[in-house]
């Protein structure tokens, strides 16, 4: 049991803010103590006057001195976050939540499927998997964005393509785009992985995750090897405010990463 | 453990002693036509000679011709109002010259002594303990107040028409968590309390009331009253298989039918002694430099409860009612290893359209069998 005040943030300082796309930016923070976290965990970021929002951590777990979040501007708090400048201060609480299953990947192929901003919580997993490629099987990253201009970490993604299989697809593009177009599920191919042993990690809109799961299931990937990151309204992140309940789970403490076997029954029901 | 007896008039000595020891005494008291919990300083503030009548959407307070102190059942307030206060400051922040400071607000409330709360409320405190102080993270304010609190519940010697504690294991006799559990016994000749100390060190509370060991006859009188109460519960729930049934039938058309009656007024969640959901609110001063964050009770019936970028996940009445009932009677078991309902019946009494959880569960049982 943690007895400090889990609801009170600690103060962090903005080191850098970098525009990723038209509506998305990456915030690098400095914290008083090194900030240790696991891939897939999230923080609550607090802006005085605007409030608090749950944001996944997008940095490298081996670099605890820089706390990185990639954020899309969608509401009051995220608008406040985008207005920050280097040297500004904000509140941070975390890290919270169940991480991606990095403890079961050894010796297995890993398939990472991201849609839109869903790549942000997967980036720490991709970085960690990339660093331990000798211990795992084949690594494949599949990424779908609205347009080439909406792709996160575009420069880094090119490096990923050199190191392992990384494919991107977009919904719409100008004629100069030479890459894939269409839904992300089109890029799922059993050529890249062994369906009987692969670990899949998926994050994106619920509809995209639904279709990705369907494709994987059709290839024979078992439910308990498909992992997804869920999103619900969060206020406390500590399992006591009730907001993020999803069936019998609290997304903040039982998730945000679930295996599909856990949530299969809930996934088909509306308004859970 | 030894059962003691003290005369009814000694309640005042008990209240005085608790106050001397630094407690704020929280007890039932009649106010605005209901028996509610409030701070008392004298036994004269207890609802002596009152009883309540409760039914679906009905609560009436009446005078009786008896002199009993605890002749009623539960009112709308429960200990959660004190242990888990709404509108409470969590922390403050101050921003000056680009520097931000955040500091937790201290809670210097005096310790509470709950006198005359009911066994179902005692049980509800135990249920909230598992949520607010026994999970991976503990709520600072709740845990602090809870740890310092003293509990002197009074067993129910009368069952209300909306009561179903025997179905949920919440009563009518206090069985856990108390310092001193009382049973009120009154007849033509005598008016006394039986007292069961819950801990060794609570025996010393008995001295101020000049309590003496109870006779076998007196103990039997108390036991008979509790047994009679258990036998005349106003309602009941057959809990066998309910958790599994509600989890299985999330798409059942009966949810739609309840959704048409439910007004999403949140009354059931506000009066529920175990509902713990909260919302936070930031209050900024005009300079924009100072903020205080407060906590308010929230309700899964509020549309804003599941709001996330652009819409609410549970946007229909039926989905919000389903969340509440399924959480109480099903998900709670998975989350905390027990039911979230103690059978106090408040949600039935205070529902303005008279939705009755016991009836709705029975409907599901009939329609899915």
Short mmCIF file of N, CA and C in Angstrom, two decimals, chain B residues 241-333:
data_model
loop_
_atom_site.label_atom_id
_atom_site.label_comp_id
_atom_site.label_asym_id
_atom_site.label_seq_id
_atom_site.Cartn_x
_atom_site.Cartn_y
_atom_site.Cartn_z
N UNK B 241 -26.07 -16.68 -7.84
CA UNK B 241 -25.91 -16.53 -9.30
C UNK B 241 -26.16 -15.14 -9.83
N UNK B 242 -26.46 -14.16 -8.98
CA UNK B 242 -26.77 -12.81 -9.46
C UNK B 242 -25.56 -12.17 -10.15
N UNK B 243 -24.37 -12.31 -9.56
CA UNK B 243 -23.17 -11.70 -10.14
C UNK B 243 -22.94 -12.21 -11.56
N UNK B 244 -23.05 -13.52 -11.74
CA UNK B 244 -22.82 -14.13 -13.05
C UNK B 244 -23.92 -13.72 -14.02
N UNK B 245 -25.16 -13.68 -13.53
CA UNK B 245 -26.30 -13.35 -14.40
C UNK B 245 -26.15 -11.93 -14.96
N UNK B 246 -25.84 -10.97 -14.10
CA UNK B 246 -25.76 -9.58 -14.56
C UNK B 246 -24.60 -9.38 -15.54
N UNK B 247 -23.49 -10.09 -15.30
CA UNK B 247 -22.34 -9.97 -16.21
C UNK B 247 -22.66 -10.59 -17.57
N UNK B 248 -23.50 -11.62 -17.54
CA UNK B 248 -23.81 -12.37 -18.76
C UNK B 248 -24.84 -11.64 -19.62
N UNK B 249 -25.79 -10.97 -18.97
CA UNK B 249 -26.92 -10.40 -19.73
C UNK B 249 -26.83 -8.89 -19.88
N UNK B 250 -25.67 -8.39 -20.30
CA UNK B 250 -25.52 -6.95 -20.49
C UNK B 250 -26.39 -6.42 -21.62
N UNK B 251 -26.79 -7.30 -22.53
CA UNK B 251 -27.61 -6.86 -23.67
C UNK B 251 -29.09 -7.19 -23.49
N UNK B 252 -29.49 -7.59 -22.29
CA UNK B 252 -30.88 -7.99 -22.08
C UNK B 252 -31.84 -6.81 -22.27
N UNK B 253 -32.98 -7.02 -22.94
CA UNK B 253 -33.92 -5.90 -23.17
C UNK B 253 -34.48 -5.27 -21.89
N UNK B 254 -34.40 -5.97 -20.77
CA UNK B 254 -34.94 -5.38 -19.54
C UNK B 254 -34.17 -4.12 -19.12
N UNK B 255 -32.90 -4.00 -19.52
CA UNK B 255 -32.16 -2.77 -19.19
C UNK B 255 -32.84 -1.56 -19.83
N UNK B 256 -33.29 -1.77 -21.05
CA UNK B 256 -33.98 -0.70 -21.79
C UNK B 256 -35.24 -0.29 -21.03
N UNK B 257 -35.93 -1.29 -20.51
CA UNK B 257 -37.19 -1.04 -19.82
C UNK B 257 -36.93 -0.22 -18.53
N UNK B 258 -35.88 -0.58 -17.78
CA UNK B 258 -35.55 0.20 -16.57
C UNK B 258 -35.11 1.60 -16.98
N UNK B 259 -34.36 1.68 -18.07
CA UNK B 259 -33.86 2.97 -18.56
C UNK B 259 -34.99 3.96 -18.84
N UNK B 260 -36.16 3.44 -19.21
CA UNK B 260 -37.30 4.33 -19.47
C UNK B 260 -37.85 4.93 -18.19
N UNK B 261 -37.70 4.21 -17.06
CA UNK B 261 -38.23 4.74 -15.79
C UNK B 261 -37.19 5.57 -15.05
N UNK B 262 -35.93 5.18 -15.16
CA UNK B 262 -34.88 5.86 -14.39
C UNK B 262 -34.66 7.27 -14.92
N UNK B 263 -34.64 8.23 -13.99
CA UNK B 263 -34.46 9.63 -14.40
C UNK B 263 -33.00 10.06 -14.31
N UNK B 264 -32.12 9.15 -13.94
CA UNK B 264 -30.69 9.49 -13.81
C UNK B 264 -30.49 10.66 -12.84
N UNK B 265 -31.27 10.67 -11.75
CA UNK B 265 -31.21 11.80 -10.81
C UNK B 265 -30.01 11.69 -9.88
N UNK B 266 -29.40 10.51 -9.82
CA UNK B 266 -28.23 10.20 -8.96
C UNK B 266 -28.56 10.00 -7.48
N UNK B 267 -29.85 10.09 -7.10
CA UNK B 267 -30.20 9.94 -5.68
C UNK B 267 -29.67 8.64 -5.09
N UNK B 268 -29.83 7.53 -5.82
CA UNK B 268 -29.43 6.23 -5.28
C UNK B 268 -27.95 6.21 -4.94
N UNK B 269 -27.15 6.84 -5.80
CA UNK B 269 -25.70 6.82 -5.56
C UNK B 269 -25.30 7.78 -4.44
N UNK B 270 -26.05 8.85 -4.28
CA UNK B 270 -25.73 9.80 -3.21
C UNK B 270 -26.06 9.22 -1.83
N UNK B 271 -27.19 8.49 -1.73
CA UNK B 271 -27.56 7.93 -0.42
C UNK B 271 -26.87 6.59 -0.16
N UNK B 272 -26.35 5.96 -1.18
CA UNK B 272 -25.71 4.65 -1.00
C UNK B 272 -24.49 4.79 -0.08
N UNK B 273 -24.40 3.94 0.95
CA UNK B 273 -23.28 4.07 1.88
C UNK B 273 -21.97 3.50 1.35
N UNK B 274 -22.01 2.80 0.21
CA UNK B 274 -20.77 2.23 -0.33
C UNK B 274 -20.30 2.93 -1.60
N UNK B 275 -21.20 3.62 -2.31
CA UNK B 275 -20.80 4.31 -3.55
C UNK B 275 -19.63 5.25 -3.25
N UNK B 276 -18.56 5.13 -4.03
CA UNK B 276 -17.34 5.88 -3.70
C UNK B 276 -16.88 6.81 -4.81
N UNK B 277 -17.55 6.78 -5.97
CA UNK B 277 -17.02 7.52 -7.12
C UNK B 277 -16.93 9.02 -6.82
N UNK B 278 -15.85 9.61 -7.28
CA UNK B 278 -15.72 11.05 -7.06
C UNK B 278 -15.21 11.76 -8.29
N UNK B 279 -15.45 13.06 -8.30
CA UNK B 279 -15.01 13.96 -9.35
C UNK B 279 -14.10 14.98 -8.68
N UNK B 280 -13.16 15.54 -9.42
CA UNK B 280 -12.35 16.61 -8.85
C UNK B 280 -12.64 17.89 -9.62
N UNK B 281 -12.47 18.99 -8.93
CA UNK B 281 -12.77 20.28 -9.53
C UNK B 281 -11.66 21.24 -9.11
N UNK B 282 -11.20 22.05 -10.05
CA UNK B 282 -10.17 23.04 -9.72
C UNK B 282 -10.81 24.41 -9.56
N UNK B 283 -10.48 25.09 -8.49
CA UNK B 283 -10.98 26.45 -8.27
C UNK B 283 -9.79 27.39 -8.37
N UNK B 284 -9.82 28.27 -9.36
CA UNK B 284 -8.70 29.18 -9.57
C UNK B 284 -9.11 30.57 -9.10
N UNK B 285 -8.17 31.28 -8.51
CA UNK B 285 -8.51 32.65 -8.11
C UNK B 285 -8.34 33.59 -9.32
N UNK B 286 -8.67 34.86 -9.13
CA UNK B 286 -8.69 35.79 -10.25
C UNK B 286 -7.30 36.07 -10.81
N UNK B 287 -6.28 35.91 -9.99
CA UNK B 287 -4.92 36.15 -10.50
C UNK B 287 -4.45 35.00 -11.38
N UNK B 288 -5.13 33.85 -11.26
CA UNK B 288 -4.70 32.68 -11.99
C UNK B 288 -3.51 32.00 -11.35
N UNK B 289 -3.04 32.54 -10.23
CA UNK B 289 -1.84 31.99 -9.60
C UNK B 289 -2.15 30.88 -8.60
N UNK B 290 -3.33 30.99 -8.00
CA UNK B 290 -3.66 30.05 -6.93
C UNK B 290 -4.82 29.15 -7.34
N UNK B 291 -4.63 27.88 -7.10
CA UNK B 291 -5.66 26.90 -7.42
C UNK B 291 -5.89 26.01 -6.22
N UNK B 292 -7.15 25.66 -5.98
CA UNK B 292 -7.37 24.59 -5.02
C UNK B 292 -8.17 23.49 -5.69
N UNK B 293 -7.74 22.29 -5.47
CA UNK B 293 -8.46 21.16 -6.05
C UNK B 293 -9.36 20.56 -4.98
N UNK B 294 -10.65 20.46 -5.32
CA UNK B 294 -11.58 19.86 -4.37
C UNK B 294 -12.10 18.55 -4.93
N UNK B 295 -12.62 17.78 -4.04
CA UNK B 295 -13.23 16.51 -4.43
C UNK B 295 -14.72 16.56 -4.12
N UNK B 296 -15.53 16.09 -5.05
CA UNK B 296 -16.97 15.97 -4.84
C UNK B 296 -17.37 14.52 -5.12
N UNK B 297 -18.41 14.06 -4.44
CA UNK B 297 -18.98 12.77 -4.82
C UNK B 297 -19.47 12.89 -6.25
N UNK B 298 -19.23 11.88 -7.03
CA UNK B 298 -19.77 11.85 -8.39
C UNK B 298 -20.71 10.65 -8.49
N UNK B 299 -21.35 10.52 -9.63
CA UNK B 299 -22.28 9.42 -9.81
C UNK B 299 -22.15 8.89 -11.21
N UNK B 300 -22.20 7.55 -11.34
CA UNK B 300 -22.14 6.93 -12.67
C UNK B 300 -23.40 7.24 -13.47
N UNK B 301 -24.39 7.88 -12.84
CA UNK B 301 -25.59 8.31 -13.58
C UNK B 301 -25.38 9.65 -14.28
N UNK B 302 -24.31 10.36 -13.95
CA UNK B 302 -24.05 11.62 -14.64
C UNK B 302 -23.50 11.35 -16.03
N UNK B 303 -23.99 12.12 -17.01
CA UNK B 303 -23.54 11.95 -18.39
C UNK B 303 -22.04 12.22 -18.51
N UNK B 304 -21.56 13.17 -17.72
CA UNK B 304 -20.14 13.56 -17.81
C UNK B 304 -19.20 12.49 -17.25
N UNK B 305 -19.77 11.52 -16.57
CA UNK B 305 -18.95 10.54 -15.84
C UNK B 305 -17.97 9.80 -16.75
N UNK B 306 -18.42 9.48 -17.97
CA UNK B 306 -17.55 8.71 -18.88
C UNK B 306 -17.09 9.55 -20.06
N UNK B 307 -17.12 10.87 -19.90
CA UNK B 307 -16.77 11.76 -21.01
C UNK B 307 -15.30 11.59 -21.40
N UNK B 308 -15.06 11.40 -22.67
CA UNK B 308 -13.68 11.45 -23.15
C UNK B 308 -13.66 11.97 -24.58
N UNK B 309 -12.71 12.81 -24.86
CA UNK B 309 -12.60 13.54 -26.12
C UNK B 309 -13.82 13.47 -27.05
N UNK B 310 -14.79 14.28 -26.73
CA UNK B 310 -15.89 14.48 -27.66
C UNK B 310 -17.20 13.80 -27.35
N UNK B 311 -17.24 12.84 -26.41
CA UNK B 311 -18.51 12.20 -26.13
C UNK B 311 -18.43 11.36 -24.88
N UNK B 312 -19.61 10.89 -24.43
CA UNK B 312 -19.65 10.04 -23.25
C UNK B 312 -19.82 8.59 -23.69
N UNK B 313 -19.08 7.71 -23.06
CA UNK B 313 -19.17 6.29 -23.42
C UNK B 313 -20.57 5.77 -23.11
N UNK B 314 -21.06 6.07 -21.90
CA UNK B 314 -22.39 5.60 -21.53
C UNK B 314 -23.37 6.75 -21.70
N UNK B 315 -23.92 6.88 -22.90
CA UNK B 315 -24.74 8.06 -23.19
C UNK B 315 -26.24 7.80 -23.08
N UNK B 316 -26.65 6.57 -22.81
CA UNK B 316 -28.08 6.32 -22.64
C UNK B 316 -28.39 5.99 -21.18
N UNK B 317 -29.66 6.23 -20.79
CA UNK B 317 -30.11 5.92 -19.43
C UNK B 317 -29.85 4.46 -19.08
N UNK B 318 -30.19 3.59 -20.03
CA UNK B 318 -30.10 2.16 -19.72
C UNK B 318 -28.65 1.76 -19.44
N UNK B 319 -27.71 2.35 -20.18
CA UNK B 319 -26.30 1.98 -19.99
C UNK B 319 -25.81 2.45 -18.63
N UNK B 320 -26.32 3.60 -18.18
CA UNK B 320 -25.86 4.12 -16.89
C UNK B 320 -26.50 3.33 -15.74
N UNK B 321 -27.78 2.97 -15.89
CA UNK B 321 -28.39 2.14 -14.85
C UNK B 321 -27.70 0.77 -14.79
N UNK B 322 -27.44 0.23 -15.97
CA UNK B 322 -26.78 -1.07 -16.03
C UNK B 322 -25.42 -1.03 -15.33
N UNK B 323 -24.69 0.06 -15.55
CA UNK B 323 -23.38 0.20 -14.91
C UNK B 323 -23.53 0.15 -13.39
N UNK B 324 -24.51 0.91 -12.89
CA UNK B 324 -24.66 1.00 -11.43
C UNK B 324 -25.04 -0.37 -10.83
N UNK B 325 -26.10 -0.98 -11.36
CA UNK B 325 -26.59 -2.23 -10.78
C UNK B 325 -25.56 -3.34 -10.97
N UNK B 326 -24.95 -3.38 -12.16
CA UNK B 326 -23.97 -4.43 -12.43
C UNK B 326 -22.73 -4.26 -11.58
N UNK B 327 -22.35 -2.99 -11.35
CA UNK B 327 -21.20 -2.76 -10.49
C UNK B 327 -21.49 -3.26 -9.07
N UNK B 328 -22.62 -2.82 -8.52
CA UNK B 328 -22.95 -3.18 -7.13
C UNK B 328 -23.00 -4.68 -6.91
N UNK B 329 -23.71 -5.37 -7.79
CA UNK B 329 -24.03 -6.78 -7.52
C UNK B 329 -23.16 -7.77 -8.27
N UNK B 330 -22.33 -7.27 -9.21
CA UNK B 330 -21.53 -8.22 -9.99
C UNK B 330 -20.05 -7.84 -10.01
N UNK B 331 -19.72 -6.71 -10.66
CA UNK B 331 -18.31 -6.34 -10.83
C UNK B 331 -17.59 -6.18 -9.49
N UNK B 332 -18.32 -5.71 -8.48
CA UNK B 332 -17.73 -5.50 -7.15
C UNK B 332 -17.08 -6.78 -6.62
N UNK B 333 -17.71 -7.92 -6.90
CA UNK B 333 -17.14 -9.21 -6.46
C UNK B 333 -15.77 -9.42 -7.08
#
